[in-house]
mmCIF file of N, CA and C in Angstrom:
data_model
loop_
_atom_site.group_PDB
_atom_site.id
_atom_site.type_symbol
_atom_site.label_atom_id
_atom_site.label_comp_id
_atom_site.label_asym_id
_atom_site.label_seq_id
_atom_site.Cartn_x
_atom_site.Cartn_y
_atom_site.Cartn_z
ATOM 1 N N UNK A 1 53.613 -45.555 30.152
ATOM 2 C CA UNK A 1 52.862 -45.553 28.916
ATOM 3 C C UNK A 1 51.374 -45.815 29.169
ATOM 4 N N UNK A 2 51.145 -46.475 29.790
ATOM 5 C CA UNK A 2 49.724 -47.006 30.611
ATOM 6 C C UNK A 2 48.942 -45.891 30.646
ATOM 7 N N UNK A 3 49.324 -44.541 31.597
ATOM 8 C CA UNK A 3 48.580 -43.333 31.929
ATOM 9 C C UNK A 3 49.151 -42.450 30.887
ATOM 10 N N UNK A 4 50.609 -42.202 30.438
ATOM 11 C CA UNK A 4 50.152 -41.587 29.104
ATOM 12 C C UNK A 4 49.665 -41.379 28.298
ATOM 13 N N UNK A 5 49.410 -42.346 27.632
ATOM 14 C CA UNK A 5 48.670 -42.335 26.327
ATOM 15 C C UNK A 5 47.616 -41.867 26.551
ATOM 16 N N UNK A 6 46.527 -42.971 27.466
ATOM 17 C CA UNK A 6 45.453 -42.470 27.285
ATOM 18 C C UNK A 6 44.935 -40.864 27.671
ATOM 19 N N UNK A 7 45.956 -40.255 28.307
ATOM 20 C CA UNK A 7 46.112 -39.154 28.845
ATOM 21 C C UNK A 7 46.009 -37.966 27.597
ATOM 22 N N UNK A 8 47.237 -38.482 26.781
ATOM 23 C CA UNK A 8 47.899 -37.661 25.570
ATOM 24 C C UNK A 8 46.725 -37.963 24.395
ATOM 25 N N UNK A 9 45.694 -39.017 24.493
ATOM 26 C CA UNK A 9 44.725 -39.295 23.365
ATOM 27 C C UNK A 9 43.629 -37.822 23.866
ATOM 28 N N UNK A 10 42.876 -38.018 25.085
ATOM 29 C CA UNK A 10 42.188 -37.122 25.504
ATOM 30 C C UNK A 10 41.909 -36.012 25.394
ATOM 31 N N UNK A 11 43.363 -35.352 25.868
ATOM 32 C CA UNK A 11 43.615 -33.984 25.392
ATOM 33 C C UNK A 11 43.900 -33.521 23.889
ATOM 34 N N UNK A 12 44.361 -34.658 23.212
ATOM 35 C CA UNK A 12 44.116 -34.397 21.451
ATOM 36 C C UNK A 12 42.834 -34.394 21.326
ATOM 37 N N UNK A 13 41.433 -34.818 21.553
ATOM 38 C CA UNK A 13 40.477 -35.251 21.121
ATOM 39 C C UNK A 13 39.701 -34.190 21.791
ATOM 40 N N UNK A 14 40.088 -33.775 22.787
ATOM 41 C CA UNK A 14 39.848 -32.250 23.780
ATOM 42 C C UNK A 14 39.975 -31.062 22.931
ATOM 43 N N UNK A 15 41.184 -31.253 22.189
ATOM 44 C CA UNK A 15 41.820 -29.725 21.335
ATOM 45 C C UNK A 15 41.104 -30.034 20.072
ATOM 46 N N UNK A 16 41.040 -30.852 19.330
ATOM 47 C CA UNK A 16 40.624 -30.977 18.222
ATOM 48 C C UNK A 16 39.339 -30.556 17.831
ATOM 49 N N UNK A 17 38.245 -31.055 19.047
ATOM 50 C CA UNK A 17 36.654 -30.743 19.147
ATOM 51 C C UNK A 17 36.574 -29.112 19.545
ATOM 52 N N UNK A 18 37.474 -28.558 20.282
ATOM 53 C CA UNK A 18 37.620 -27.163 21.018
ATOM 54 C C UNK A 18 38.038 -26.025 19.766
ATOM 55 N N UNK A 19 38.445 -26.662 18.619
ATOM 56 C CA UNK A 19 38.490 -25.499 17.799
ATOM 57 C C UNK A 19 37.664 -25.392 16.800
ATOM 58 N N UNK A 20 36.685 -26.199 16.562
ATOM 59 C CA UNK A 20 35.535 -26.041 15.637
ATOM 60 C C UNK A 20 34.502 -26.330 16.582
ATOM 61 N N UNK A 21 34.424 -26.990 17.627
ATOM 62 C CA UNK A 21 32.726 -27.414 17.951
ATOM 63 C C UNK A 21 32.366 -28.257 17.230
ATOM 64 N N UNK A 22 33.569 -28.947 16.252
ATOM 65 C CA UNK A 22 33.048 -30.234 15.341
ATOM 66 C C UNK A 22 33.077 -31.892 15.769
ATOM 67 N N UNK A 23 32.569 -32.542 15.559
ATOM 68 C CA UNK A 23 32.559 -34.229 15.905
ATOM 69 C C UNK A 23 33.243 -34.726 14.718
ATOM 70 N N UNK A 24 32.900 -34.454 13.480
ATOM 71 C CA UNK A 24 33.323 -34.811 12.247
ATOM 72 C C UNK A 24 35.122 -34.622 12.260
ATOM 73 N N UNK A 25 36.165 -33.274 13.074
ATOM 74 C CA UNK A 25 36.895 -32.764 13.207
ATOM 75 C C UNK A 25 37.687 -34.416 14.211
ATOM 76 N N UNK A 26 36.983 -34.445 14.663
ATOM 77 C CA UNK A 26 37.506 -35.989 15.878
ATOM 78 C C UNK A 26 37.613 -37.153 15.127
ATOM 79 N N UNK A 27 36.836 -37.212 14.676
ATOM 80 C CA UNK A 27 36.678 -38.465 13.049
ATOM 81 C C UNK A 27 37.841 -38.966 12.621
ATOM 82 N N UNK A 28 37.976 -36.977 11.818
ATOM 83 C CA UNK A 28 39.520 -37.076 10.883
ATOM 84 C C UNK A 28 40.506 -37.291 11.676
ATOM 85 N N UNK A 29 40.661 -37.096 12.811
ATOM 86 C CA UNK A 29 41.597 -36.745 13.784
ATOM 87 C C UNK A 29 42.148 -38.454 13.995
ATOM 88 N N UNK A 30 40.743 -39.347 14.006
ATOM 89 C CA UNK A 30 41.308 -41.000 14.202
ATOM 90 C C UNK A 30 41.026 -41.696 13.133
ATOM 91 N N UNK A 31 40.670 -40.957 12.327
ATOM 92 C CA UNK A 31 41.371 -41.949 10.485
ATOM 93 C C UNK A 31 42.505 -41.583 10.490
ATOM 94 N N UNK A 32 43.130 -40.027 10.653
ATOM 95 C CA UNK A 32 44.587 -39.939 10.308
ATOM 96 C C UNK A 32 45.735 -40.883 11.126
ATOM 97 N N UNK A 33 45.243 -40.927 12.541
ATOM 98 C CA UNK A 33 45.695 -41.465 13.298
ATOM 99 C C UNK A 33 45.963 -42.854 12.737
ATOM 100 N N UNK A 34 45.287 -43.689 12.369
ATOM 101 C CA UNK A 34 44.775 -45.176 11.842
ATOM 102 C C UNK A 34 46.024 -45.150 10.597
ATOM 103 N N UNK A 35 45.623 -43.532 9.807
ATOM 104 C CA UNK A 35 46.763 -43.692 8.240
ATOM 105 C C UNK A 35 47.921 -43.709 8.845
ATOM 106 N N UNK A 36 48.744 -42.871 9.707
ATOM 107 C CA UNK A 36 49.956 -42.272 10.559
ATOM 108 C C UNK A 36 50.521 -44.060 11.025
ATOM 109 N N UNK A 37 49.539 -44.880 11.639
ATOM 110 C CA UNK A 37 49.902 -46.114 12.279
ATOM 111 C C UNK A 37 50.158 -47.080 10.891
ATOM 112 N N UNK A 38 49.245 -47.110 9.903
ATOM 113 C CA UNK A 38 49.457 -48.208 8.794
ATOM 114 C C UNK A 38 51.040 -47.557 8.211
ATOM 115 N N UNK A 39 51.202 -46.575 8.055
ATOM 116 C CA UNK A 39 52.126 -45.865 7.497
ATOM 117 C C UNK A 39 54.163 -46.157 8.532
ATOM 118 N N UNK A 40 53.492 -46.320 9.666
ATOM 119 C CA UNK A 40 54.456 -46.649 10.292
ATOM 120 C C UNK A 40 55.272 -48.006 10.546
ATOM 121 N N UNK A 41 53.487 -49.042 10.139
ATOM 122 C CA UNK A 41 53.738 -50.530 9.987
ATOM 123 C C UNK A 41 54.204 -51.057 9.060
ATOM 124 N N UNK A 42 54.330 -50.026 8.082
ATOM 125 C CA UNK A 42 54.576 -50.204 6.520
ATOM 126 C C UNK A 42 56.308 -50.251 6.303
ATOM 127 N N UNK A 43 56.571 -49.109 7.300
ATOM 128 C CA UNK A 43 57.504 -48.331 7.346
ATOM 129 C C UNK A 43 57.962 -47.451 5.990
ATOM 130 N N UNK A 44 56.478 -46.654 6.045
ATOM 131 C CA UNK A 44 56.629 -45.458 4.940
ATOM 132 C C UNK A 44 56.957 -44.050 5.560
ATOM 133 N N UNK A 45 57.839 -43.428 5.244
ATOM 134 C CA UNK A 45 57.928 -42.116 5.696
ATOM 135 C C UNK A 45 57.332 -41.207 6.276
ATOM 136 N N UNK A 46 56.954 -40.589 7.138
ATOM 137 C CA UNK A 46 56.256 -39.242 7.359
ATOM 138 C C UNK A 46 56.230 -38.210 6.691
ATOM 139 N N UNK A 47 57.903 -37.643 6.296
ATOM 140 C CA UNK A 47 58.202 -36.568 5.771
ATOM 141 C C UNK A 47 57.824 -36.221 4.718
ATOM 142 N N UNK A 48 57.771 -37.010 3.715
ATOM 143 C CA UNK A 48 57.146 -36.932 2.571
ATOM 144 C C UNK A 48 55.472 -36.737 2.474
ATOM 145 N N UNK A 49 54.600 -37.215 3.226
ATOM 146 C CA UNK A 49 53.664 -37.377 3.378
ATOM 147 C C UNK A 49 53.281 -35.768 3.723
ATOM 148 N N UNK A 50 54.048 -35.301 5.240
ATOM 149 C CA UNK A 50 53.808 -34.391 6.038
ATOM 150 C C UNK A 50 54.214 -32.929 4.680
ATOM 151 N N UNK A 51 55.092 -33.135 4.086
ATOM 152 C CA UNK A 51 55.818 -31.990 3.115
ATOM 153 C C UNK A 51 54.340 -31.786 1.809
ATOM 154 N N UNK A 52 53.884 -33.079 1.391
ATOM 155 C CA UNK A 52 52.715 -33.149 0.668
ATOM 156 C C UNK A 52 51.690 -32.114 0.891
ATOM 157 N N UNK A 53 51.069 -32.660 2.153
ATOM 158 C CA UNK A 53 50.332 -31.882 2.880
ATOM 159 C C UNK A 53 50.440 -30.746 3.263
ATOM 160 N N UNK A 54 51.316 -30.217 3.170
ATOM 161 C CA UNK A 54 51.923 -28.497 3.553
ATOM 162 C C UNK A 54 51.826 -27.900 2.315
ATOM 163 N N UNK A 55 52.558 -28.247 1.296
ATOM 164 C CA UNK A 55 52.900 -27.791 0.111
ATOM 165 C C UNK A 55 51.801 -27.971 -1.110
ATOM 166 N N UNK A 56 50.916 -28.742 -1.137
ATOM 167 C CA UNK A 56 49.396 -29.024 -1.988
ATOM 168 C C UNK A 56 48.957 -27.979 -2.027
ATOM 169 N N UNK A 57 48.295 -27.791 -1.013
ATOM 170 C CA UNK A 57 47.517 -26.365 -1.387
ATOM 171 C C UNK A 57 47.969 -25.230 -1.997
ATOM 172 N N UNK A 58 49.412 -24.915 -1.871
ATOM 173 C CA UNK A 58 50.210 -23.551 -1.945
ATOM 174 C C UNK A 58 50.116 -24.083 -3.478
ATOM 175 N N UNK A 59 50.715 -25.257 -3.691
ATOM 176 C CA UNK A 59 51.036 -26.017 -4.982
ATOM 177 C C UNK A 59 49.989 -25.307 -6.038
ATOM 178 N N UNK A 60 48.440 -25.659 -5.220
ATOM 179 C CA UNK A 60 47.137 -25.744 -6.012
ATOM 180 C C UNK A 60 47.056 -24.612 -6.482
ATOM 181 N N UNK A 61 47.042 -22.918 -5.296
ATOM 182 C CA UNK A 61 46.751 -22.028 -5.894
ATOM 183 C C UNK A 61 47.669 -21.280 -6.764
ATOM 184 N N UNK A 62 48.269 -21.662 -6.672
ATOM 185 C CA UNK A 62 49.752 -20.787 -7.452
ATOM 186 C C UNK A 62 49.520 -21.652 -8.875
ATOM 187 N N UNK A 63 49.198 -22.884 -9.154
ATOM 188 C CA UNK A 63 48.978 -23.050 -10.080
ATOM 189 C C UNK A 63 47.288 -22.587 -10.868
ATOM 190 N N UNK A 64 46.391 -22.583 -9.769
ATOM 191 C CA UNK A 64 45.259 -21.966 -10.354
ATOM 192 C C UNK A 64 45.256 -20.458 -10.423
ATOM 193 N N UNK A 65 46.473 -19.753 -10.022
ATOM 194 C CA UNK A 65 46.592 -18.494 -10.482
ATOM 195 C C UNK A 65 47.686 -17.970 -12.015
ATOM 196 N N UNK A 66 47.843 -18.760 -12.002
ATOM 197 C CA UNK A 66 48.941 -19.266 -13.451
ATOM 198 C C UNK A 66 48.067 -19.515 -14.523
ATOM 199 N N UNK A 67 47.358 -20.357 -14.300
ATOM 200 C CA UNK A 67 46.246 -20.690 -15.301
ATOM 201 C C UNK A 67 45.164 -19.359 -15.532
ATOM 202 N N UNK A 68 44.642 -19.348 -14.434
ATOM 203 C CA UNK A 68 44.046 -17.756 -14.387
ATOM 204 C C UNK A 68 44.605 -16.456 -15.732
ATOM 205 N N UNK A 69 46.077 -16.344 -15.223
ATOM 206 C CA UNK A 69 46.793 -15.101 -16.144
ATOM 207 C C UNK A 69 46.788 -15.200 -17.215
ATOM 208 N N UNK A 70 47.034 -16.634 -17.291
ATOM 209 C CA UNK A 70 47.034 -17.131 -19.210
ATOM 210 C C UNK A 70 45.777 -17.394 -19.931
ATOM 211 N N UNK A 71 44.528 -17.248 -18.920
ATOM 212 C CA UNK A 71 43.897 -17.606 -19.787
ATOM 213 C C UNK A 71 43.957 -19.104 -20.487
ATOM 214 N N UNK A 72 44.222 -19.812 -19.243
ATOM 215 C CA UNK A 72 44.148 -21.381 -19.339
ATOM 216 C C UNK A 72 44.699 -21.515 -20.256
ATOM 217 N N UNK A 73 45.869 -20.961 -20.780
ATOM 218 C CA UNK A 73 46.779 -21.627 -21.518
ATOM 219 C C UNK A 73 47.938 -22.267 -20.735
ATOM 220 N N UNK A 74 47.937 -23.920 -21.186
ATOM 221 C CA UNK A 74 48.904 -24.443 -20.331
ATOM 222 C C UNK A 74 50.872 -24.179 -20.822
ATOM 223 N N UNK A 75 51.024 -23.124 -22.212
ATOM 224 C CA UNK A 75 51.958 -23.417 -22.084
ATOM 225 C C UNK A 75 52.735 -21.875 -20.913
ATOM 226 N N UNK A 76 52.359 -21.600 -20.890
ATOM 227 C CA UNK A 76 52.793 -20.434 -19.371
ATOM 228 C C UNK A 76 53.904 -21.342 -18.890
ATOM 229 N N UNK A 77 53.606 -22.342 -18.531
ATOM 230 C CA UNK A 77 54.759 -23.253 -17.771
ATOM 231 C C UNK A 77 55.851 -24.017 -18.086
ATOM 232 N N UNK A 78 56.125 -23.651 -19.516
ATOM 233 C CA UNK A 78 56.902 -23.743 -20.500
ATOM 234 C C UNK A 78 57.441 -22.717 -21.192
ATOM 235 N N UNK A 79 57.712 -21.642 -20.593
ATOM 236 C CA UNK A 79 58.010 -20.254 -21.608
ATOM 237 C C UNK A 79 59.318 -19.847 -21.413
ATOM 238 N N UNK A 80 59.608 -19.586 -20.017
ATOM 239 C CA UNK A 80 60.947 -19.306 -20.032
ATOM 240 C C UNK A 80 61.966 -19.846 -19.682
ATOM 241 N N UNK A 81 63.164 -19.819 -19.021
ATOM 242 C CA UNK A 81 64.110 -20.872 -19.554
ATOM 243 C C UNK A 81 64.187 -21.392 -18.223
ATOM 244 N N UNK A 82 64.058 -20.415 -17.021
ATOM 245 C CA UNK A 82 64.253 -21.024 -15.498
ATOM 246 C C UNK A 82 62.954 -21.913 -15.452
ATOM 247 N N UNK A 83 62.236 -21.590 -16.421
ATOM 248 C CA UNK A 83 61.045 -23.004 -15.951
ATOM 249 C C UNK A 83 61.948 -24.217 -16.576
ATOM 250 N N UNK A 84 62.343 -23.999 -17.924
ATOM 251 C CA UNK A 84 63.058 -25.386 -18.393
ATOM 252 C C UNK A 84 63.635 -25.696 -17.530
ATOM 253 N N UNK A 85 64.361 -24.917 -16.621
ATOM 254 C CA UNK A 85 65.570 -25.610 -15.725
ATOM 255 C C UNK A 85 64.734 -26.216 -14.521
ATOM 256 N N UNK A 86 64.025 -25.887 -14.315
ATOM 257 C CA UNK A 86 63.019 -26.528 -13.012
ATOM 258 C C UNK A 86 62.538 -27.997 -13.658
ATOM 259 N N UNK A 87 61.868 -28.063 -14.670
ATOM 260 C CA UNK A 87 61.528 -29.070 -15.367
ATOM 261 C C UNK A 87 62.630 -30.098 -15.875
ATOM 262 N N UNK A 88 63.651 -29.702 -16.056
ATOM 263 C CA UNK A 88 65.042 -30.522 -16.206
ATOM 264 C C UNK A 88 65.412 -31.297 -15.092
ATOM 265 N N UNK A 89 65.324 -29.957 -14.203
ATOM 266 C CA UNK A 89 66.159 -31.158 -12.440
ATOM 267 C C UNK A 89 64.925 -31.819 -12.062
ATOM 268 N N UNK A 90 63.883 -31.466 -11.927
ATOM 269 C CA UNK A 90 62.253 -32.149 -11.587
ATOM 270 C C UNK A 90 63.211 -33.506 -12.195
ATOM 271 N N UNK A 91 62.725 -33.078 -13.728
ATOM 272 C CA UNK A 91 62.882 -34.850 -14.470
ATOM 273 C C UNK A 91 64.401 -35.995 -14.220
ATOM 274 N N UNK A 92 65.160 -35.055 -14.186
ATOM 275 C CA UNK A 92 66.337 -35.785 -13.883
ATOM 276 C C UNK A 92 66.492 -36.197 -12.346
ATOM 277 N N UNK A 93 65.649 -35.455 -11.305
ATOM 278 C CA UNK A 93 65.269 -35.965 -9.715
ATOM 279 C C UNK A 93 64.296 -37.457 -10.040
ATOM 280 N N UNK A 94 63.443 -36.945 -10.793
ATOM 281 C CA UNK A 94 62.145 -38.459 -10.144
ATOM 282 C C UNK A 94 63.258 -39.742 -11.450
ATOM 283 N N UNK A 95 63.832 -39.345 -12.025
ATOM 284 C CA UNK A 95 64.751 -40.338 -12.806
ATOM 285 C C UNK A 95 66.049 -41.070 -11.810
ATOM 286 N N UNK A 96 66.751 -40.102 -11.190
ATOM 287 C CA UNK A 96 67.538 -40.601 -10.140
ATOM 288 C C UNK A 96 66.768 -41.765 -9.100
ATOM 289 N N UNK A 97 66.002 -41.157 -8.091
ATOM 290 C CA UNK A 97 64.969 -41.837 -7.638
ATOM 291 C C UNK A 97 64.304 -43.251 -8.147
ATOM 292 N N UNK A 98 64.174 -42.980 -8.678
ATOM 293 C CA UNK A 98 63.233 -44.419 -9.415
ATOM 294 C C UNK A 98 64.595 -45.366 -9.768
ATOM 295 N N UNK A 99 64.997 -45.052 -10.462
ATOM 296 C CA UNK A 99 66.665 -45.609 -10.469
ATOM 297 C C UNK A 99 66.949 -46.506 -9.646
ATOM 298 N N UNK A 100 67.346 -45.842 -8.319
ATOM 299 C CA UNK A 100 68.052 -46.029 -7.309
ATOM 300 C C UNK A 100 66.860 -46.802 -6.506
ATOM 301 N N UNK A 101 65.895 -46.592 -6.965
ATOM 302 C CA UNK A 101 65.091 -47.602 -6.121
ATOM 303 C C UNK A 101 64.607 -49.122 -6.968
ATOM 304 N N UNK A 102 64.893 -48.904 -7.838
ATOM 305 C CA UNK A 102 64.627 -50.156 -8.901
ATOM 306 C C UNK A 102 65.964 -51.318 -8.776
ATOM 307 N N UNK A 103 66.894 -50.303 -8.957
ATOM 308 C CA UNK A 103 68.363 -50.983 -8.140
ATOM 309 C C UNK A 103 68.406 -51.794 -7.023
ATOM 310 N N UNK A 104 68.032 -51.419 -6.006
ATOM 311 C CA UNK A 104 67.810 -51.535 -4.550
ATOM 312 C C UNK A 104 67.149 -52.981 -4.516
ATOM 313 N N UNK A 105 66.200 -52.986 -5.291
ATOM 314 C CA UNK A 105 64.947 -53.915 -5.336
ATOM 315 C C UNK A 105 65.506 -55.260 -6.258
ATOM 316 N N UNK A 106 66.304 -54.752 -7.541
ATOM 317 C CA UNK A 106 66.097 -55.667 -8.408
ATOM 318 C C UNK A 106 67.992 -56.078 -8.010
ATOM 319 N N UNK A 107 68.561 -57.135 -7.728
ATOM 320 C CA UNK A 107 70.139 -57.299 -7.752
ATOM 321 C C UNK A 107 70.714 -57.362 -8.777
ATOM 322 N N UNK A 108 71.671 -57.213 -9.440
ATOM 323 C CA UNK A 108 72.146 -57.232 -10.545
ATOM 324 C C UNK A 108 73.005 -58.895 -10.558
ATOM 325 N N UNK A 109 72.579 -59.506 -11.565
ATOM 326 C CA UNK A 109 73.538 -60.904 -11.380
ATOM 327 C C UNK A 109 74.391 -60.560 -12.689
#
């Protein structure tokens, strides 16, 4: 671990600067690093985090192209019935969830 790391830091900090020519690019590279470590001390997930980050943007434009068609009308996302059904399991998912984690937390006497 001794010669790894600092080995395996290098060459991240090597690749990172090598695809922009940026310093600022190295920055982000050891704040994320710093979030990735608090996140681990925490013992908060990755996956969720990592799925966030993948899926945001796609999230963003698909919804700023929705808005776009309608003519910024927000009910577009309410019209037909497979949206209700998306919006049903959505709500009945973050309801399970919260649930089961309020449970977890609180004991029942």
């Amino acid at each position: 671990k001794r010669i790894l790391m600092p080995g395996v830091l290098v060459l991240c900090i090597y690749g990172v600067f090598a695809v922009n020519n940026n310093i600022f690019d190295v920055g982000v590279m050891f704040v994320m690093g710093w979030v990735g470590y608090i996140m681990m001390r925490n013992r908060i997930p990755a996956a969720p985090f990592l799925i966030a980050f993948i899926l945001g943007p796609l999230l963003e434009d698909n919804f700023r192209q929705s808005m776009l068609m309608s003519g910024s009308d927000p009910s577009i996302l309410f019209r037909g019935p497979i949206t209700w059904f998306f919006w049903l399991l959505t709500t009945i998912t973050v309801f399970a969830i919260t649930r089961s984690t309020l449970r977890k937390r609180v004991p029942l006497s």
